């Protein structure tokens, strides 16, 4: 094989190895309990710091309810 081909294969393999490493390091961010904890923190900040628009509050509450159901299912397992 030519050196250029070997270098290309090496770069591609290293790139995919790096991508797998990064995904494995941040996979916890997709877990329902982590997302629920973020929602709780945002809710506390909104209640303490400012008044929010009603439309934004409705969307937040709807999303929070969805995440809460997912977190409850995760805890039930």
JSON list of C-alpha atoms in Angstrom, two decimals:
[
{"chain": "A", "resi": 1, "resn": "UNK", "atom": "CA", "xyz": [0.00, 0.00, 0.00]},
{"chain": "A", "resi": 2, "resn": "UNK", "atom": "CA", "xyz": [1.07, 3.53, -0.59]},
{"chain": "A", "resi": 3, "resn": "UNK", "atom": "CA", "xyz": [1.98, 5.70, 2.39]},
{"chain": "A", "resi": 4, "resn": "UNK", "atom": "CA", "xyz": [-0.86, 8.15, 1.58]},
{"chain": "A", "resi": 5, "resn": "UNK", "atom": "CA", "xyz": [-3.45, 5.38, 1.76]},
{"chain": "A", "resi": 6, "resn": "UNK", "atom": "CA", "xyz": [-2.09, 4.15, 5.08]},
{"chain": "A", "resi": 7, "resn": "UNK", "atom": "CA", "xyz": [-2.12, 7.69, 6.45]},
{"chain": "A", "resi": 8, "resn": "UNK", "atom": "CA", "xyz": [-5.73, 8.15, 5.32]},
{"chain": "A", "resi": 9, "resn": "UNK", "atom": "CA", "xyz": [-6.83, 4.90, 6.97]},
{"chain": "A", "resi": 10, "resn": "UNK", "atom": "CA", "xyz": [-4.99, 5.86, 10.16]},
{"chain": "A", "resi": 11, "resn": "UNK", "atom": "CA", "xyz": [-6.67, 9.29, 10.26]},
{"chain": "A", "resi": 12, "resn": "UNK", "atom": "CA", "xyz": [-10.13, 7.82, 9.69]},
{"chain": "A", "resi": 13, "resn": "UNK", "atom": "CA", "xyz": [-9.68, 5.19, 12.40]},
{"chain": "A", "resi": 14, "resn": "UNK", "atom": "CA", "xyz": [-8.38, 7.79, 14.86]},
{"chain": "A", "resi": 15, "resn": "UNK", "atom": "CA", "xyz": [-11.30, 10.11, 14.05]},
{"chain": "A", "resi": 16, "resn": "UNK", "atom": "CA", "xyz": [-13.89, 7.40, 14.75]},
{"chain": "A", "resi": 17, "resn": "UNK", "atom": "CA", "xyz": [-12.04, 6.41, 17.93]},
{"chain": "A", "resi": 18, "resn": "UNK", "atom": "CA", "xyz": [-12.18, 10.01, 19.10]},
{"chain": "A", "resi": 19, "resn": "UNK", "atom": "CA", "xyz": [-15.90, 10.28, 18.28]},
{"chain": "A", "resi": 20, "resn": "UNK", "atom": "CA", "xyz": [-16.68, 7.11, 20.22]},
{"chain": "A", "resi": 21, "resn": "UNK", "atom": "CA", "xyz": [-14.69, 8.43, 23.17]},
{"chain": "A", "resi": 22, "resn": "UNK", "atom": "CA", "xyz": [-16.54, 11.77, 23.16]},
{"chain": "A", "resi": 23, "resn": "UNK", "atom": "CA", "xyz": [-19.96, 10.12, 22.92]},
{"chain": "A", "resi": 24, "resn": "UNK", "atom": "CA", "xyz": [-19.15, 7.78, 25.78]},
{"chain": "A", "resi": 25, "resn": "UNK", "atom": "CA", "xyz": [-18.06, 10.73, 27.96]},
{"chain": "A", "resi": 26, "resn": "UNK", "atom": "CA", "xyz": [-21.27, 12.73, 27.44]},
{"chain": "A", "resi": 27, "resn": "UNK", "atom": "CA", "xyz": [-23.79, 9.89, 27.21]},
{"chain": "A", "resi": 28, "resn": "UNK", "atom": "CA", "xyz": [-25.03, 10.65, 30.73]},
{"chain": "A", "resi": 29, "resn": "UNK", "atom": "CA", "xyz": [-26.51, 13.89, 29.40]},
{"chain": "A", "resi": 30, "resn": "UNK", "atom": "CA", "xyz": [-29.17, 11.90, 27.58]},
{"chain": "A", "resi": 31, "resn": "UNK", "atom": "CA", "xyz": [-30.33, 10.04, 30.69]},
{"chain": "A", "resi": 32, "resn": "UNK", "atom": "CA", "xyz": [-33.79, 11.06, 31.91]},
{"chain": "A", "resi": 33, "resn": "UNK", "atom": "CA", "xyz": [-32.67, 11.66, 35.49]},
{"chain": "A", "resi": 34, "resn": "UNK", "atom": "CA", "xyz": [-29.92, 14.06, 34.43]},
{"chain": "A", "resi": 35, "resn": "UNK", "atom": "CA", "xyz": [-32.34, 15.98, 32.22]},
{"chain": "A", "resi": 36, "resn": "UNK", "atom": "CA", "xyz": [-34.90, 16.09, 35.04]},
{"chain": "A", "resi": 37, "resn": "UNK", "atom": "CA", "xyz": [-32.28, 17.52, 37.42]},
{"chain": "A", "resi": 38, "resn": "UNK", "atom": "CA", "xyz": [-31.53, 20.27, 34.89]},
{"chain": "A", "resi": 39, "resn": "UNK", "atom": "CA", "xyz": [-35.26, 21.08, 34.62]},
{"chain": "A", "resi": 40, "resn": "UNK", "atom": "CA", "xyz": [-35.56, 21.32, 38.40]},
{"chain": "A", "resi": 41, "resn": "UNK", "atom": "CA", "xyz": [-32.60, 23.70, 38.54]},
{"chain": "A", "resi": 42, "resn": "UNK", "atom": "CA", "xyz": [-34.08, 25.88, 35.81]},
{"chain": "A", "resi": 43, "resn": "UNK", "atom": "CA", "xyz": [-37.48, 25.92, 37.51]},
{"chain": "A", "resi": 44, "resn": "UNK", "atom": "CA", "xyz": [-35.94, 27.05, 40.81]},
{"chain": "A", "resi": 45, "resn": "UNK", "atom": "CA", "xyz": [-33.98, 29.77, 39.03]},
{"chain": "A", "resi": 46, "resn": "UNK", "atom": "CA", "xyz": [-37.09, 31.01, 37.20]},
{"chain": "A", "resi": 47, "resn": "UNK", "atom": "CA", "xyz": [-39.08, 31.12, 40.44]},
{"chain": "A", "resi": 48, "resn": "UNK", "atom": "CA", "xyz": [-36.35, 32.98, 42.33]},
{"chain": "A", "resi": 49, "resn": "UNK", "atom": "CA", "xyz": [-35.08, 35.39, 39.73]},
{"chain": "A", "resi": 50, "resn": "UNK", "atom": "CA", "xyz": [-37.75, 36.61, 37.37]},
{"chain": "A", "resi": 51, "resn": "UNK", "atom": "CA", "xyz": [-41.23, 36.55, 35.99]},
{"chain": "A", "resi": 52, "resn": "UNK", "atom": "CA", "xyz": [-41.51, 34.55, 32.77]},
{"chain": "A", "resi": 53, "resn": "UNK", "atom": "CA", "xyz": [-43.85, 34.94, 29.83]},
{"chain": "A", "resi": 54, "resn": "UNK", "atom": "CA", "xyz": [-46.94, 32.79, 30.05]},
{"chain": "A", "resi": 55, "resn": "UNK", "atom": "CA", "xyz": [-46.31, 31.11, 26.67]},
{"chain": "A", "resi": 56, "resn": "UNK", "atom": "CA", "xyz": [-42.77, 30.20, 27.68]},
{"chain": "A", "resi": 57, "resn": "UNK", "atom": "CA", "xyz": [-43.99, 28.94, 31.05]},
{"chain": "A", "resi": 58, "resn": "UNK", "atom": "CA", "xyz": [-46.59, 26.71, 29.37]},
{"chain": "A", "resi": 59, "resn": "UNK", "atom": "CA", "xyz": [-44.01, 25.18, 27.02]},
{"chain": "A", "resi": 60, "resn": "UNK", "atom": "CA", "xyz": [-41.57, 24.68, 29.89]},
{"chain": "A", "resi": 61, "resn": "UNK", "atom": "CA", "xyz": [-44.23, 23.02, 32.05]},
{"chain": "A", "resi": 62, "resn": "UNK", "atom": "CA", "xyz": [-45.24, 20.71, 29.20]},
{"chain": "A", "resi": 63, "resn": "UNK", "atom": "CA", "xyz": [-41.63, 19.68, 28.53]},
{"chain": "A", "resi": 64, "resn": "UNK", "atom": "CA", "xyz": [-40.96, 19.26, 32.24]},
{"chain": "A", "resi": 65, "resn": "UNK", "atom": "CA", "xyz": [-43.98, 16.96, 32.62]},
{"chain": "A", "resi": 66, "resn": "UNK", "atom": "CA", "xyz": [-42.70, 14.83, 29.75]},
{"chain": "A", "resi": 67, "resn": "UNK", "atom": "CA", "xyz": [-39.23, 14.57, 31.26]},
{"chain": "A", "resi": 68, "resn": "UNK", "atom": "CA", "xyz": [-40.73, 13.84, 34.67]},
{"chain": "A", "resi": 69, "resn": "UNK", "atom": "CA", "xyz": [-42.68, 10.89, 33.25]},
{"chain": "A", "resi": 70, "resn": "UNK", "atom": "CA", "xyz": [-39.51, 9.54, 31.64]},
{"chain": "A", "resi": 71, "resn": "UNK", "atom": "CA", "xyz": [-37.58, 9.96, 34.91]},
{"chain": "A", "resi": 72, "resn": "UNK", "atom": "CA", "xyz": [-40.32, 8.15, 36.85]},
{"chain": "A", "resi": 73, "resn": "UNK", "atom": "CA", "xyz": [-40.22, 5.25, 34.37]},
{"chain": "A", "resi": 74, "resn": "UNK", "atom": "CA", "xyz": [-36.43, 5.13, 34.71]},
{"chain": "A", "resi": 75, "resn": "UNK", "atom": "CA", "xyz": [-36.66, 5.03, 38.51]},
{"chain": "A", "resi": 76, "resn": "UNK", "atom": "CA", "xyz": [-39.32, 2.32, 38.35]},
{"chain": "A", "resi": 77, "resn": "UNK", "atom": "CA", "xyz": [-36.89, 0.08, 36.47]}
]
